[in-house]
Coordinates of C-alpha atoms in Angstrom, one line a residue:
X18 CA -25.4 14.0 -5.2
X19 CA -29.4 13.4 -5.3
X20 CA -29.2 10.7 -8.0
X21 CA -25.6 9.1 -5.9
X22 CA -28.1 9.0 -2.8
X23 CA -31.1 7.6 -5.2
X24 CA -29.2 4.9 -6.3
X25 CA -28.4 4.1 -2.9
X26 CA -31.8 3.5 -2.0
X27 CA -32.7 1.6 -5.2
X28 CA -29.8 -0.7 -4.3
X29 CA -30.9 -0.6 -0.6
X30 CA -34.5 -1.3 -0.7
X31 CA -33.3 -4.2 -3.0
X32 CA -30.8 -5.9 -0.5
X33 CA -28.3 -5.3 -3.1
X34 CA -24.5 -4.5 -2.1
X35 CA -23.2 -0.9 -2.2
X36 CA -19.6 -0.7 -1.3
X37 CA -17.2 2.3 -0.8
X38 CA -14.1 2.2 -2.2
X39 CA -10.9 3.9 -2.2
X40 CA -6.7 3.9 -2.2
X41 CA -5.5 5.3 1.7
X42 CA -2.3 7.3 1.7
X43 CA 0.7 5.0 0.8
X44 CA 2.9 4.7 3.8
X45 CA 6.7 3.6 4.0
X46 CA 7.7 0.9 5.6
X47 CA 10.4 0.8 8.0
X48 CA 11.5 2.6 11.4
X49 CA 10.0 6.3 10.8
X50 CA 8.0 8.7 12.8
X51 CA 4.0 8.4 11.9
X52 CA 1.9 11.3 13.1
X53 CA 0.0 11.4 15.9
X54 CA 0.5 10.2 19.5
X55 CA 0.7 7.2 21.2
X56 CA 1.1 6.0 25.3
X57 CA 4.5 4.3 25.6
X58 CA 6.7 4.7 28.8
X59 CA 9.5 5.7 26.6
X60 CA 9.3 7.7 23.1
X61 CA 9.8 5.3 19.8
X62 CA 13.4 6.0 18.4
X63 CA 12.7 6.5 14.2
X64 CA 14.8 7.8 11.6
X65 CA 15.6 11.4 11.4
X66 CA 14.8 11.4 8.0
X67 CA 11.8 9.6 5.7
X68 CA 14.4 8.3 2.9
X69 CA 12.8 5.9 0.8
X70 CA 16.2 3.8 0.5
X71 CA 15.9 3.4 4.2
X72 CA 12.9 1.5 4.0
X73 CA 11.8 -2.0 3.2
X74 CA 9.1 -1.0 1.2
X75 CA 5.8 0.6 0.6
X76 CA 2.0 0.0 1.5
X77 CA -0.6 1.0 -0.5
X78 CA -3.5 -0.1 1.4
X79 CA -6.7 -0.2 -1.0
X80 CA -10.1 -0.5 0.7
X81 CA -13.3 -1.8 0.3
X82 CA -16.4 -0.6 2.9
X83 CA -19.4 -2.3 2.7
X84 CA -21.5 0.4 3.3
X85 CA -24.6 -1.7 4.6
X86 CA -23.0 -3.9 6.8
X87 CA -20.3 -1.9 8.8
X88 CA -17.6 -3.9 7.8
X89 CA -14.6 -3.8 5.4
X90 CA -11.5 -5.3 3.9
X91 CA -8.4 -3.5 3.3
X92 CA -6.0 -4.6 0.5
X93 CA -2.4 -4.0 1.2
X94 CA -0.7 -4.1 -1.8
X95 CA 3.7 -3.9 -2.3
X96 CA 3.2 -2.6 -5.8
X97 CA 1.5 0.1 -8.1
X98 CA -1.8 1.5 -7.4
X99 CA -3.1 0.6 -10.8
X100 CA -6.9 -0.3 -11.8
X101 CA -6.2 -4.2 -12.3
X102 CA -4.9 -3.6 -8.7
X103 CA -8.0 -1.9 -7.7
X104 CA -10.6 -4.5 -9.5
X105 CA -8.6 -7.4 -7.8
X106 CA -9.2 -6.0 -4.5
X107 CA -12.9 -5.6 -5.5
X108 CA -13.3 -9.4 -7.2
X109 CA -12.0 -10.4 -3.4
X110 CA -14.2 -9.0 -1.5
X111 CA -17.0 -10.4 -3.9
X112 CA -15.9 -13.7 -3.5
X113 CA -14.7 -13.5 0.0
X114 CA -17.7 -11.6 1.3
X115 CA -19.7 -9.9 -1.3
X116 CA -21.9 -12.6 -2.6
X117 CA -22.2 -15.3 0.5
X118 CA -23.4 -11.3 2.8
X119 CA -25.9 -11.0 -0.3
X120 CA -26.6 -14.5 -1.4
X121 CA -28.1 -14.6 -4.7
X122 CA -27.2 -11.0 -5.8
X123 CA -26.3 -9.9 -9.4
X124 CA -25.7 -6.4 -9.2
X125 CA -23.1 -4.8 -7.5
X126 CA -23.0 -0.4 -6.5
X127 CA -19.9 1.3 -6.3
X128 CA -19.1 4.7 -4.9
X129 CA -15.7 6.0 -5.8
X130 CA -14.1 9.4 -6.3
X131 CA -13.8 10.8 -9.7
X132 CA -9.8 10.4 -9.8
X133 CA -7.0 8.1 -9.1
X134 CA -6.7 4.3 -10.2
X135 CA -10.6 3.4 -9.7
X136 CA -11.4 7.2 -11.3
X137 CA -13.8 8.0 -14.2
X138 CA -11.4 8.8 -16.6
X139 CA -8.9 6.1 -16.8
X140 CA -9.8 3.4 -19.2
X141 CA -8.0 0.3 -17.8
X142 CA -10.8 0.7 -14.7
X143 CA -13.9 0.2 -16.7
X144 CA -12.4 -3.2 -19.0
X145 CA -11.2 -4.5 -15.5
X146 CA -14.7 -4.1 -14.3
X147 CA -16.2 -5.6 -17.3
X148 CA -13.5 -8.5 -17.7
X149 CA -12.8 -9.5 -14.1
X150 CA -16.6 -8.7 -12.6
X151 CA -19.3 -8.5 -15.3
X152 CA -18.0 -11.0 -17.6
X153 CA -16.6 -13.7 -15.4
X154 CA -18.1 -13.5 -12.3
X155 CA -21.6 -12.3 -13.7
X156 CA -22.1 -9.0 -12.0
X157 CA -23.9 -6.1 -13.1
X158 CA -21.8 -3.0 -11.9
X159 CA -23.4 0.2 -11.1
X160 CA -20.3 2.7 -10.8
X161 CA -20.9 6.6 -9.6
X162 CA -17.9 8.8 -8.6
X163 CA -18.0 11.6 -6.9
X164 CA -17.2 14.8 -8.2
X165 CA -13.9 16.3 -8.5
X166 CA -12.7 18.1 -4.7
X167 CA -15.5 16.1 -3.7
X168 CA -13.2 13.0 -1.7
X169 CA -14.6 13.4 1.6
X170 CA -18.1 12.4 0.9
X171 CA -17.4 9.2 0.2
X172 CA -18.1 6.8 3.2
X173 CA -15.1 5.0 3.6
X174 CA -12.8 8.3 4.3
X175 CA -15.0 9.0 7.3
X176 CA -16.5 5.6 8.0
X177 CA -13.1 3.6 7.9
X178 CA -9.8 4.8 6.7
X179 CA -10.2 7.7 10.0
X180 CA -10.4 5.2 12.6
X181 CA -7.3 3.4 11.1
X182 CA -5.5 6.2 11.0
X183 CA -6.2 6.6 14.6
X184 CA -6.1 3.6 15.7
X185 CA -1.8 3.5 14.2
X186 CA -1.7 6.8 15.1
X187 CA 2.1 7.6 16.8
X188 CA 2.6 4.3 15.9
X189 CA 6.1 3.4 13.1
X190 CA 4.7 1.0 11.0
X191 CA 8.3 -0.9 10.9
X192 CA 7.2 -3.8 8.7
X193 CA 3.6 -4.7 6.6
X194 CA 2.5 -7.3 9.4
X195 CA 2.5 -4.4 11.6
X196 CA 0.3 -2.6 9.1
X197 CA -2.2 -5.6 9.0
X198 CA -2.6 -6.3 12.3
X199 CA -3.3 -2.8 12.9
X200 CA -6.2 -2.4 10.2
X201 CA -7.2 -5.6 11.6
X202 CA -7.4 -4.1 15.4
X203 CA -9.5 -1.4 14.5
X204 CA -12.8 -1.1 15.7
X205 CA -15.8 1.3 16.3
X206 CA -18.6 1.4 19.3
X207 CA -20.8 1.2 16.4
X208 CA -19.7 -2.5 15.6
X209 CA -16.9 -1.8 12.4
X210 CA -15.2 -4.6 11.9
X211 CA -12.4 -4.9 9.1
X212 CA -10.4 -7.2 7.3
X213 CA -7.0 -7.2 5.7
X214 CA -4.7 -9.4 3.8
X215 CA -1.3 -8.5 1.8
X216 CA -1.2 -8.8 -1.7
X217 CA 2.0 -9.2 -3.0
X218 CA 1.4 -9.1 -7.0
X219 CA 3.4 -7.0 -9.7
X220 CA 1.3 -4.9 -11.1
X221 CA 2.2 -2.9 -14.2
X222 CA 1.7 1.0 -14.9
X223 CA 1.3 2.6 -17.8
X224 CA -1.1 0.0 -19.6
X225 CA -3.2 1.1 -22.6
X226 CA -6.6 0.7 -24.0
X227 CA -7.4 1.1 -27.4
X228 CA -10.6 2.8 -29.0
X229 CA -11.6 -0.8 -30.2
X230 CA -11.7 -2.1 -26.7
X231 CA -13.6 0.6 -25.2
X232 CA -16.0 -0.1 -28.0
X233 CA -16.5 -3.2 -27.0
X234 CA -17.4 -3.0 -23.5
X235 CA -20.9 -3.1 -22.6
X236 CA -21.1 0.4 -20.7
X237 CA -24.1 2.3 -20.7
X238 CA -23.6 5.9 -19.3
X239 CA -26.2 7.5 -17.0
X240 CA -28.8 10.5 -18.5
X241 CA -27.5 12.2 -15.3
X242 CA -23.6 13.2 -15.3
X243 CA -22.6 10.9 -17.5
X244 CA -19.2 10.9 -17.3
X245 CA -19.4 10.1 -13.3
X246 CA -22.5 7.5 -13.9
X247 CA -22.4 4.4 -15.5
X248 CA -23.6 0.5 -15.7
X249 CA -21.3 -1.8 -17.1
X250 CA -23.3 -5.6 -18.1
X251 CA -22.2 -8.7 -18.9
X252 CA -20.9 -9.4 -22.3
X253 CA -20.9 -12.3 -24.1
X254 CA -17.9 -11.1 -26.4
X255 CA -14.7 -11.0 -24.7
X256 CA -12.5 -7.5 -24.4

């Protein structure tokens, strides 16, 4: 935690981009109950049951939270929750917001938690970093998860995903415009503003990389918990 918080600073004092990132709790799509409570003068009529053949899909709604700025983008995706998933959602905010919010940057922090599709162990994260981010878009990447049962300390649970949980709270999410526009209408008196957009790309699980890839990737690993702490560089080979 003391070398997460003094990279932040590095990155901070540097007007470099730190960004939060993270997968929110898939949801199904079509007429079922959602938690919470809502003013209506009538109650909303759902399903009795959450089958998944009665609905019309699922959301997996990736996010992005700029910790700096107040302000994210949520990625809502229709398929997997893979890491080419993840690093798309990442190269989008980079090139939507990322580098016009910090013009001129090179470097990029992220803090993520240690498992799931952006985790430390999966190998398929780190080459999308270095293919889709260091090596073609030219930024440095400074990655630090959290530790393991460590979730909630990273900003964008308590920072973002809450208040859109709140905010669609009682609320069935029938189709995915009703999911957008709902990210989209959630704010915060301290000025969060967010963004969403649906991203409707196959993406496949299950996708291997060999020892000779990983090899090849320009990673360094931090002195400090290494396998939470890393810098992956531009390459000038390709992966």
């Amino acid at each position: 935690f003391e070398y997460i918080e003094q990279k932040k600073q590095e990155f901070k004092e540097a007007g470099l981009p730190i960004i939060s990132i993270d997968t929110k709790k898939k949801e199904l799509i079509g007429n079922f109950k959602n938690a919470g409570r809502a003013w209506g003068r009538e109650a909303e009529q759902v399903n009795g049951h959450d089958f998944p053949s009665l609905s019309s899909g699922k959301a997996t709604p990736y996010g992005i939270y700029d910790v700096t700025r107040n302000c994210g983008i949520v990625c809502v995706g229709k398929s997997a929750d893979t890491p080419e998933f993840a690093v798309d959602a990442i190269v989008y905010w980079w090139e939507t917001e990322g580098k016009e919010g910090y013009a001129g940057a090179d470097q990029l922090l992220i803090l993520a938690d240690a498992g799931g599709s952006n985790g430390a162990r999966p190998r398929m994260w780190k080459k999308q970093l270095q293919i889709q981010l260091a090596n073609r878009l030219g930024v440095t990447v400074t990655v630090c998860h959290y530790p393991t049962g460590c979730s909630k300390y990273n900003p964008i649970e308590h920072k973002m995903f809450s208040y859109i949980s709140n905010n669609w709270a009682g609320v069935p999410l029938r189709t995915f415009e009703t999911v957008l526009n709902y990210i989209r209408g959630t704010v915060t008196t301290t000025g969060l503003k967010i963004k969403a957009y649906l991203n409707e790309k196959n993406y496949e699980k299950g996708l291997k990389v060999t020892n000779a890839e990983m090899k090849a990737l320009n990673l360094v690993r931090s002195k400090v918990c290494p396998q939470w702490n890393y810098t992956i560089h531009p390459a000038e080979v390709s992966v």
